[in-house]
Coordinates of C-alpha atoms and ligand atoms in Angstrom, one line a residue:
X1 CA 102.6 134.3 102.1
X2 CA 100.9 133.7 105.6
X3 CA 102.4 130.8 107.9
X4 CA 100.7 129.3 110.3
X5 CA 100.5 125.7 112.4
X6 CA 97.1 124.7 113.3
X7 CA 95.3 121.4 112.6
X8 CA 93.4 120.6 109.3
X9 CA 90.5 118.7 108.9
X10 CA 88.4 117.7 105.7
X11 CA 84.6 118.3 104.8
X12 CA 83.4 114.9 105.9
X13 CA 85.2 115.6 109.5
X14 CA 86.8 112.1 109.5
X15 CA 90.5 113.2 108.4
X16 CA 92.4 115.3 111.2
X17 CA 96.0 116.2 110.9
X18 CA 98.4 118.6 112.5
X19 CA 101.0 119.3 109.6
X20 CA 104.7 120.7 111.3
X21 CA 104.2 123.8 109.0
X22 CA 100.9 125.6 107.0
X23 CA 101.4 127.9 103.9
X24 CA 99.6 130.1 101.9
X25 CA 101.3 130.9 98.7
X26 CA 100.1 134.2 96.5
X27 CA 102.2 132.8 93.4
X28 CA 103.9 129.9 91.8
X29 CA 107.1 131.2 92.6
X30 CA 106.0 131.4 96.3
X31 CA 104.8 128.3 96.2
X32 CA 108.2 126.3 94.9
X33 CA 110.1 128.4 97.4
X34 CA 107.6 127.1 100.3
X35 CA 108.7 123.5 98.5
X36 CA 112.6 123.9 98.3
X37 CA 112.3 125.2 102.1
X38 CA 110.4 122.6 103.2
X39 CA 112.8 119.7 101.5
X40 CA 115.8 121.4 103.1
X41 CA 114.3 121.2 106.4
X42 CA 113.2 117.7 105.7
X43 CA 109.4 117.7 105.5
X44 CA 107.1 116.0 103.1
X45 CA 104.7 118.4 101.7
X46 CA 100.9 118.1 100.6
X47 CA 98.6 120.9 99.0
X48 CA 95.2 120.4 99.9
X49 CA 92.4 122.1 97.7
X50 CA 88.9 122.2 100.4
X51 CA 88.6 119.0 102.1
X52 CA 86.5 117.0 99.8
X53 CA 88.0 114.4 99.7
X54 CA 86.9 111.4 102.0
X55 CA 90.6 109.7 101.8
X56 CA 93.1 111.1 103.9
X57 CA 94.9 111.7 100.1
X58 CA 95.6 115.2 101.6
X59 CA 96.6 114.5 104.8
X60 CA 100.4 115.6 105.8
X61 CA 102.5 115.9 109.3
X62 CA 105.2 118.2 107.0
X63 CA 104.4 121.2 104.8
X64 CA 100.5 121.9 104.3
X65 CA 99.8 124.2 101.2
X66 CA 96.7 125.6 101.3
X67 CA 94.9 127.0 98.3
X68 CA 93.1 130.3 98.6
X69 CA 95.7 132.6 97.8
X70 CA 96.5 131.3 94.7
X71 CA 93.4 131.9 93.0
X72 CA 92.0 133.3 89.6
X73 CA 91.4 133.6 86.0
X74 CA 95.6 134.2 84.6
X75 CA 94.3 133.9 81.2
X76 CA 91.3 133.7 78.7
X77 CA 92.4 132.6 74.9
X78 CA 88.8 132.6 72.5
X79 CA 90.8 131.2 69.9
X80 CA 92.2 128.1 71.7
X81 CA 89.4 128.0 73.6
X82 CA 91.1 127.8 76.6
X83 CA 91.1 129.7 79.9
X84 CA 94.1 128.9 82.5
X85 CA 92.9 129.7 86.2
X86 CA 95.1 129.5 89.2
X87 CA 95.3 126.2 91.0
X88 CA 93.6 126.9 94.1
X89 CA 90.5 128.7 92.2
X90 CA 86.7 126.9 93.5
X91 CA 85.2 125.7 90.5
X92 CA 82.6 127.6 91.8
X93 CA 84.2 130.7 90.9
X94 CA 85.8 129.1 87.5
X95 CA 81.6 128.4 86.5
X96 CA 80.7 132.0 87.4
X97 CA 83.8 133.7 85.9
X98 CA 83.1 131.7 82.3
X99 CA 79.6 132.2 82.5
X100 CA 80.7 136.0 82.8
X101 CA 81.9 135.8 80.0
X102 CA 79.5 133.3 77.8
X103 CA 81.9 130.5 78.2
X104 CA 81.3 126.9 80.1
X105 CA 83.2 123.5 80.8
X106 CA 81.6 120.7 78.9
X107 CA 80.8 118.4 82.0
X108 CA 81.0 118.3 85.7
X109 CA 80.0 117.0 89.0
X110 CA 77.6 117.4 91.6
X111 CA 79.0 120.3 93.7
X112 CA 80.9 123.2 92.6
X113 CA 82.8 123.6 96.4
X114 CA 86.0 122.3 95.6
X115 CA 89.1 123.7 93.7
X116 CA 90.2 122.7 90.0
X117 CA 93.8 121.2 91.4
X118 CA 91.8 119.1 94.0
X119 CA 88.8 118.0 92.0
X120 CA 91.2 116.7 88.9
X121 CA 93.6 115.1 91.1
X122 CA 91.3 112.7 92.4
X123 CA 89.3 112.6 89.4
X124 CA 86.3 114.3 89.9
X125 CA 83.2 113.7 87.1
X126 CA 79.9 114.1 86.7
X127 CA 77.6 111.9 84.3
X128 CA 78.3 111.7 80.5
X129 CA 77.7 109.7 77.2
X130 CA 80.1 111.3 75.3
X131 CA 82.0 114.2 77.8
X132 CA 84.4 113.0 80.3
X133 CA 85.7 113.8 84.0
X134 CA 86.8 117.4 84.6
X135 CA 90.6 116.4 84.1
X136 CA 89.7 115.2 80.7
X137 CA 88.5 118.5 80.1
X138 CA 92.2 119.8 80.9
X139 CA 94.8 121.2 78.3
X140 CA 97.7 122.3 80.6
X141 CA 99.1 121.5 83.6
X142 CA 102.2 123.8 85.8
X143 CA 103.9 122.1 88.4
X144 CA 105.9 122.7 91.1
X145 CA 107.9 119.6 91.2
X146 CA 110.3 117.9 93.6
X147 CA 113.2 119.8 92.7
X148 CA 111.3 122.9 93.5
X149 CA 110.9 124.1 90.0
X150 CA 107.9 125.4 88.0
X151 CA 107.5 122.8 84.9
X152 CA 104.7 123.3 82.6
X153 CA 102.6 120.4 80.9
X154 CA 100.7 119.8 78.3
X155 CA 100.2 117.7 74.8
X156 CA 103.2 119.3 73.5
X157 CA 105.1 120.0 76.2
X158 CA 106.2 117.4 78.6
X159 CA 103.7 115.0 77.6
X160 CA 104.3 112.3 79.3
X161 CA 104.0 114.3 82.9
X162 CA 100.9 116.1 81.3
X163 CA 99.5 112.6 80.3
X164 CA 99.8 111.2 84.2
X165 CA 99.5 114.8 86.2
X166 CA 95.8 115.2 85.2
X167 CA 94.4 112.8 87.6
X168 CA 97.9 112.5 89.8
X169 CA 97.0 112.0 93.0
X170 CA 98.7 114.8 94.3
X171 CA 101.6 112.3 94.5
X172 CA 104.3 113.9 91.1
X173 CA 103.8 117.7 92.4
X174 CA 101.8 120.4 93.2
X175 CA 99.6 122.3 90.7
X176 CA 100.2 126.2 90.2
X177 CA 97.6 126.6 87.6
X178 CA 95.3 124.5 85.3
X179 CA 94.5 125.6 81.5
X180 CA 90.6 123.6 80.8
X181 CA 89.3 123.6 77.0
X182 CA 86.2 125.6 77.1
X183 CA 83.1 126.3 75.1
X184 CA 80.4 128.6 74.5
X185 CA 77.8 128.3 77.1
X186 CA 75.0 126.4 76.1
X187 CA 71.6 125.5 77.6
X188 CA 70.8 122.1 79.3
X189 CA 67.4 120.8 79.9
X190 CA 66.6 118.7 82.6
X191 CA 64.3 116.5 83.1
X192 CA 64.0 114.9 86.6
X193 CA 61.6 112.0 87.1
X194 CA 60.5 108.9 89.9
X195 CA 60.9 106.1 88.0
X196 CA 60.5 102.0 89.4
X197 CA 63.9 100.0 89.8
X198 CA 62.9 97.5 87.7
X199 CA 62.1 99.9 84.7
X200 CA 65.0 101.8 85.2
X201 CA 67.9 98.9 85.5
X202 CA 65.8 97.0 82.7
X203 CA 66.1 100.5 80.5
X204 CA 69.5 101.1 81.7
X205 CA 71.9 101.0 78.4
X206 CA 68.7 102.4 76.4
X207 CA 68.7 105.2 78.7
X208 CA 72.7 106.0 79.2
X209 CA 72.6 105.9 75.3
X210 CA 69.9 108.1 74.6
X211 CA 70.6 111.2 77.3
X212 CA 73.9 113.6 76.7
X213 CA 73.8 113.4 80.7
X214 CA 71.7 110.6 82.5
X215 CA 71.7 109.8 86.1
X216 CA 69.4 107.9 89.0
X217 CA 69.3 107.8 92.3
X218 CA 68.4 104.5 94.0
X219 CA 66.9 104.4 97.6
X220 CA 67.7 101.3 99.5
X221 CA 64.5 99.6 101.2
X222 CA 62.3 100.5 98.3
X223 CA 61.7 99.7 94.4
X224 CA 62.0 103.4 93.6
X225 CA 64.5 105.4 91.7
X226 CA 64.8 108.9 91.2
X227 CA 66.3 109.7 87.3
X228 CA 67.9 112.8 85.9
X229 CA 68.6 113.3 82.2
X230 CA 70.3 116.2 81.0
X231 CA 70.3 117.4 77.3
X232 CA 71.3 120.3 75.2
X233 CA 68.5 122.5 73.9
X234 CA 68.1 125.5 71.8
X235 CA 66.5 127.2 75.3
X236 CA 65.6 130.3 76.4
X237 CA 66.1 130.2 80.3
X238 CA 62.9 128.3 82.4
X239 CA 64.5 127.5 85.5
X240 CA 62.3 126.2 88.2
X241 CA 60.4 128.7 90.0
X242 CA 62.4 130.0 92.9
X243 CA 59.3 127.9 95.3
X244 CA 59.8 124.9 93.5
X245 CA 63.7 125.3 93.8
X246 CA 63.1 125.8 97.3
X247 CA 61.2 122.8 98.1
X248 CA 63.2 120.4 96.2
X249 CA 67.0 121.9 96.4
X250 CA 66.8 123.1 99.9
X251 CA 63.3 121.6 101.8
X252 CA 63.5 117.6 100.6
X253 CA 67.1 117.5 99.2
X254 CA 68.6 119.3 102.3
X255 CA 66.7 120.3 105.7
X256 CA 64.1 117.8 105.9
X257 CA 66.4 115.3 104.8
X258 CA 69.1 115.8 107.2
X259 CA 66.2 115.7 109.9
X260 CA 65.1 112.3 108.2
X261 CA 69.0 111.1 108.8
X262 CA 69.2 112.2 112.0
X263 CA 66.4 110.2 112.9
X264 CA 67.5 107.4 111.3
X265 CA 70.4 107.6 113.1
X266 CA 69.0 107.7 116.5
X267 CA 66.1 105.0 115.2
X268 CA 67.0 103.0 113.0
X269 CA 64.2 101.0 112.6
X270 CA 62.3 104.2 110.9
X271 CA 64.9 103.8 108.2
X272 CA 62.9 101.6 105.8
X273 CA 59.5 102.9 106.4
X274 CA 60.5 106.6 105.7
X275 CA 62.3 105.6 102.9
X276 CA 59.3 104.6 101.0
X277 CA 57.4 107.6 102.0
X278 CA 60.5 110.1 100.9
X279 CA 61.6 108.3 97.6
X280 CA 58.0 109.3 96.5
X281 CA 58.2 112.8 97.7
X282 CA 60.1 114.2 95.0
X283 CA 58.4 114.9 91.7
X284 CA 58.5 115.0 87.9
X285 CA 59.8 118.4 86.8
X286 CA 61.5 119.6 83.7
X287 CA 64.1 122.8 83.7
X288 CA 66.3 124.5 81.3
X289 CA 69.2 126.4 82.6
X290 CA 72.7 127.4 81.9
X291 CA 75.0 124.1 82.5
X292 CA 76.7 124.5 86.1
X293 CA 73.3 125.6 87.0
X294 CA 71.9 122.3 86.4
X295 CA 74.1 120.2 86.9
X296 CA 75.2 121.0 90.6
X297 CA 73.3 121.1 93.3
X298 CA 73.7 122.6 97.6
X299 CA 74.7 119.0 99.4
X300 CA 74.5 120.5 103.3
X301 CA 73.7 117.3 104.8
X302 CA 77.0 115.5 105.9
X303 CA 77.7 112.0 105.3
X304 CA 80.9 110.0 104.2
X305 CA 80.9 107.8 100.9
X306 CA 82.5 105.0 98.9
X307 CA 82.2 105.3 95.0
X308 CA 83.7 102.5 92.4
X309 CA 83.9 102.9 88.6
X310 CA 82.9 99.9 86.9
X311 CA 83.0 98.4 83.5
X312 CA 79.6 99.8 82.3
X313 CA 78.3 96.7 81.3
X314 CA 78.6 95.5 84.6
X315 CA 76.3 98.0 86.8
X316 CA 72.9 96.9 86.4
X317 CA 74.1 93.3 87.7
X318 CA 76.4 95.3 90.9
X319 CA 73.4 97.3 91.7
X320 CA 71.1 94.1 91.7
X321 CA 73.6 92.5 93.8
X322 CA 74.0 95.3 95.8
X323 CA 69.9 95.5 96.6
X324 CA 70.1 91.7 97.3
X325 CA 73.0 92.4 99.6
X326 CA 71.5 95.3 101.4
X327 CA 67.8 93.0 101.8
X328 CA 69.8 90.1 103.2
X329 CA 71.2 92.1 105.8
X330 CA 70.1 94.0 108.8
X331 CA 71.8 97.3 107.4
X332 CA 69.6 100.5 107.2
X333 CA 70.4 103.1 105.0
X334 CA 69.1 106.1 104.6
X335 CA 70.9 107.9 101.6
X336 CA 70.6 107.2 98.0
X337 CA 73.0 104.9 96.0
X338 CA 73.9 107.4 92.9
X339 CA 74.7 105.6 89.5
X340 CA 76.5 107.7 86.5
X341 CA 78.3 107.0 84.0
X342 CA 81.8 108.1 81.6
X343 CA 82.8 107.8 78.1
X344 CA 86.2 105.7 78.2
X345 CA 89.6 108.3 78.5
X346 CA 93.2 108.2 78.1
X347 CA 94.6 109.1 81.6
X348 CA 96.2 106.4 83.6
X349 CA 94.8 106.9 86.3
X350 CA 91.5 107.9 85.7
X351 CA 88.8 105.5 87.2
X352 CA 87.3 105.5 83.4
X353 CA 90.9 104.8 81.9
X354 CA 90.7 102.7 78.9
X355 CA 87.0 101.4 79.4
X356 CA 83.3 102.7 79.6
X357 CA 82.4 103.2 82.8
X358 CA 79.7 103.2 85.2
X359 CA 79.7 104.8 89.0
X360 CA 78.0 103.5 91.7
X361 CA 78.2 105.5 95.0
X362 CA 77.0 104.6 98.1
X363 CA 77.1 107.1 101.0
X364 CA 76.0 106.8 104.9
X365 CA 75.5 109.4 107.4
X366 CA 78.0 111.1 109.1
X367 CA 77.6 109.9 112.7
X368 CA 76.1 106.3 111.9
X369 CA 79.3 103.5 111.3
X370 CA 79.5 103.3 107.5
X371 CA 81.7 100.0 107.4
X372 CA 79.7 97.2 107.7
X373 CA 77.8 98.7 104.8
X374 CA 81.2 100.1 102.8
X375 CA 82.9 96.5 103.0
X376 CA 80.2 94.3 101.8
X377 CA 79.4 96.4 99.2
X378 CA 83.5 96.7 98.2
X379 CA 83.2 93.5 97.9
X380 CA 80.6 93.2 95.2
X381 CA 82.6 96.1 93.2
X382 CA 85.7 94.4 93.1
X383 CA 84.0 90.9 91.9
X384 CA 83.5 93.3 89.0
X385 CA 86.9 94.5 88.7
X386 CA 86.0 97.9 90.2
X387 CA 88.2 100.7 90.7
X388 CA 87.5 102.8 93.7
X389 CA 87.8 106.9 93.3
X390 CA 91.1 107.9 94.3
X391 CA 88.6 110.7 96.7
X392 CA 86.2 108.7 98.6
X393 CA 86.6 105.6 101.6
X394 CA 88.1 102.4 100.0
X395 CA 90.2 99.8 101.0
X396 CA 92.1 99.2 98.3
X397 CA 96.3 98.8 98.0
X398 CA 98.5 98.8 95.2
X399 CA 98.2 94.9 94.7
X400 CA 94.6 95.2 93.3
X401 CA 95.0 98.3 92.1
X402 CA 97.9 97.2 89.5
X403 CA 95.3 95.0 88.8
X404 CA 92.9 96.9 87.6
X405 CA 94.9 100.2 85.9
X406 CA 96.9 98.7 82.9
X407 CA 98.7 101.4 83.2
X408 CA 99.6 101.7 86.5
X409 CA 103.4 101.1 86.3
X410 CA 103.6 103.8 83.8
X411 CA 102.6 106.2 86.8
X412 CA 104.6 104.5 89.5
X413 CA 108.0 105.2 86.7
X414 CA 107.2 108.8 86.0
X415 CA 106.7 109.1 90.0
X416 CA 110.3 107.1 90.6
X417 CA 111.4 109.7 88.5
X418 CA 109.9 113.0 89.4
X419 CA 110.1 112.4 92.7
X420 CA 112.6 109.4 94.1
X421 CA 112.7 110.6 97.3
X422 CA 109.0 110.7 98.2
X423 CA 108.7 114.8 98.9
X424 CA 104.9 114.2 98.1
X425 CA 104.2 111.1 99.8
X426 CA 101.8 110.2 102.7
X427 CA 100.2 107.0 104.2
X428 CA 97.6 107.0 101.7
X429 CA 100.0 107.0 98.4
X430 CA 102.1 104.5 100.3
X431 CA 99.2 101.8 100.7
X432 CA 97.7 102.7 96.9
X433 CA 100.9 103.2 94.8
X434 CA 102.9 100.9 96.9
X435 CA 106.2 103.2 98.1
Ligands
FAD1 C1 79.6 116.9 99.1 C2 80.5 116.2 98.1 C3 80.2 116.1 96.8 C4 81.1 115.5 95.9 N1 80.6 115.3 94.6 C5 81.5 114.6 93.7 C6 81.1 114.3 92.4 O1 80.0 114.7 92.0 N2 81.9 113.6 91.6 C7 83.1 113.2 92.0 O2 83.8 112.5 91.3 N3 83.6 113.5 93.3 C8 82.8 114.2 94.1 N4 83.2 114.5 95.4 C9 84.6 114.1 95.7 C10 85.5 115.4 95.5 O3 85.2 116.0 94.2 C11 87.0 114.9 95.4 O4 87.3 114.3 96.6 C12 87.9 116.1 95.2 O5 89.3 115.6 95.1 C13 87.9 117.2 96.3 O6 88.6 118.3 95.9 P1 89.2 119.3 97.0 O7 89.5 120.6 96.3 O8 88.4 119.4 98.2 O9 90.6 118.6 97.2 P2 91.1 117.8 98.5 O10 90.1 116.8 98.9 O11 91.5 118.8 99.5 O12 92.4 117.1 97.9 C14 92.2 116.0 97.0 C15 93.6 115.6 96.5 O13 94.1 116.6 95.6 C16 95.4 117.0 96.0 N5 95.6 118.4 95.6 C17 94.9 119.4 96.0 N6 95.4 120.5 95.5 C18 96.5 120.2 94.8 C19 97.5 120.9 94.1 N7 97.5 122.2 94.0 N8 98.5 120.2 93.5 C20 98.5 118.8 93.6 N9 97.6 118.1 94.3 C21 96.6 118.8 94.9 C22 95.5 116.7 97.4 O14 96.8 116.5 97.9 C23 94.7 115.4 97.5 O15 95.5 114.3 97.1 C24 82.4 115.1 96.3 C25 82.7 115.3 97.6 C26 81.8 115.8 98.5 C27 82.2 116.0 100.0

């Protein structure tokens, strides 16, 4: 195990810390010893998985874990259909590593950067009509707990902990390894198309209902959408061509893009005239790949973002209100607004806990001020009873937030109880769970 003391910062650049102590643990037993130490000396302690996260849920002045030592496949069960990986592993590697071996997860999210204990903690998902967020895909948790011992979870096995530690927060311990059900890969077809706002928010339900996996992309200052929809198909491989791949993944989606914010930053006047010329510049196109492959994408371009789970039959009338909001003002913005959607789970607190859900995510630039936009449009999201991802800018506390999770207190007991005296706290659990 490596030691160091330098200072962290996360992806989006806007959270900084400089933790007393950073570790790098090779093993679960390493890792509890790193904890016990650090409670004897009378530090607080915080893994962090990359830096995804926009919320300062990692941040820590006490014991930083870091996670790329603790990283791999521990086990592959074709019966269960299961495979337990390491805690710090990228999902990136966890996609390649079950493709290797025919296997995939059922569902994910846009990028592949992060790791598995960082992306279920705050609970990271993709789109889905009937598959759920990545920790819904989970059937075993191990722990390192307060007390510096390794605890393992799951539906049999400390269920209650395994019920609440798949979207935890970071805040009952830190995850060793994760064990996700699996299946055999399969082949998704996508099929990516411009479609009107009107069509596409009067289509909506029919839409969400019909597609395994459907998905738009709204750009502010225009009528235009951009729509995914992802479905299983019998194949073979027809990926797009690697020109086509180029232009739209890495030429539109990325460089060109990026040069279109930083103009927009520096003019912002340009904002809504470009936007109507670059919603139009991506076209129809129609793909069939192996799952990971389709549904993540490169995201190079910077920017912070604010994402709140909705009831789903409350979207179309947020986004409307969020289009009337944005057209009222004098805002200019030059990113997309993302909506997606979840099947109802059965974690507390998941943002799609007990209720079918729709995400809208708004995102600005990094470099142009993000809160005039982020506030009005919290406000509109929480009219609707919104809950904000535990990952990304919000300015929610643990008032509203019992508010919305009917199973809040549940979490706050099991927290009391795993860990009274705080050993995993920060600021940010302090203002969302209250202590
Ligand atoms: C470009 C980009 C694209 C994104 N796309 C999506 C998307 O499609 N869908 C979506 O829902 N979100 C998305 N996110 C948000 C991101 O998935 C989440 O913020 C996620 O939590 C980041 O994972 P990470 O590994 O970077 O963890 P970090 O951000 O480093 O940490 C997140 C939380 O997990 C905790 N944690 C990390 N490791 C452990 C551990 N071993 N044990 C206990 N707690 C731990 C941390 O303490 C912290 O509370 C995106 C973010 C970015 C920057």
């Amino acid at each position: 195990m490596t030691e160091t003391s330098s200072a962290w910062r996360n992806w989006a650049g806007n959270v900084v810390v400089r933790p007393a102590r950073t570790v790098a643990p090779n093993s679960a037993e390493e890792l509890a010893a790193a904890v016990r130490r650090a409670a004897a000396d009378g530090l607080r302690v915080k893994a962090v998985g990359t830096g995804h996260s926009f919320t300062a849920a990692a941040a820590t002045d006490g014991l930083l874990i870091r996670p790329e030592r603790l990283t791999g496949v521990r086990e592959i069960d074709r019966t269960a259909g299961t495979v337990t990986v390491a805690a710090g592993t990228p999902l990136k590697r966890l996609n390649e590593t079950l493709s290797a071996h025919g296997l995939s997860l059922t569902n994910m999210g846009d990028i592949t950067e992060q790791t598995v204990s960082g992306a279920i903690s705050t609970g990271t998902h993709g789109t889905g009509r009937d598959s759920a967020s990545i920790a819904a895909q989970i059937r075993g948790l191990e722990l390192v707990t307060a007390d510096g011992s390794v605890l393992a979870c799951s539906e049999k096995e400390n269920p209650e902990v395994f019920a609440a530690a798949r979207v935890g927060l970071g805040a009952l311990g830190v995850i060793t390894a994760v064990t996700f059900a699996v299946e055999p890969e399969f082949w998704l077809t996508a099929r990516e198309e411009p479609m009107p706002f009107d069509r596409v928010t009067a289509e909506f339900d029919q839409l969400a209902a019909e597609n395994e996996h459907f998905e738009f992309y709204w750009f502010p200052h225009t009528g235009n959408c951009n729509t995914k929809r992802n479905n299983r198909s019998p194949g073979p491989a027809a990926p797009p061509s690697p020109l086509s791949a180029w232009i739209e993944d890495e030429l539109l989606s990325n460089t060109l893009f990026r040069a279109l914010c930083a103009l927009g930053r520096t003019a912002p006047a340009t904002i809504p005239p470009v936007a109507k010329i670059s919603s139009r510049a991506l076209s129809a196109r129609t793909y069939t790949d192996i799952p990971y492959k389709v549904f993540t994408s490169p995201r190079r371009v910077r920017f912070l973002e604010m994402e709140y789970a909705l009831p789903r039959e409350a979207a179309v009338a947020a986004l409307r209100e969020l289009r009337a909001m944005i057209e009222r003002s004098r805002l200019r913005i030059s990113f997309p607004v993302e909506v997606r959607t979840a099947p109802a789970d059965d974690i507390p607190l998941s943002t799609a806990a007990g209720r079918d859900t729709a995400y809208l995510a708004m995102h600005q630039y990094r470099g142009t001020s993000h809160h005039a936009y982020f506030s009005a449009a919290e406000q509109i999201m929480t009219a609707h009873g919104g809950r904000p991802h535990w990952g990304k800018l919000h300015s929610r506390d643990a008032g509203y937030l019992a508010g919305v999770y009917p199973r809040f207190d549940e979490f706050r007991a099991l927290r009391d109880r795993l860990d009274p005296q705080r050993l995993f706290g920060n600021d940010y659990l302090r203002r969302v769970l209250g202590a």
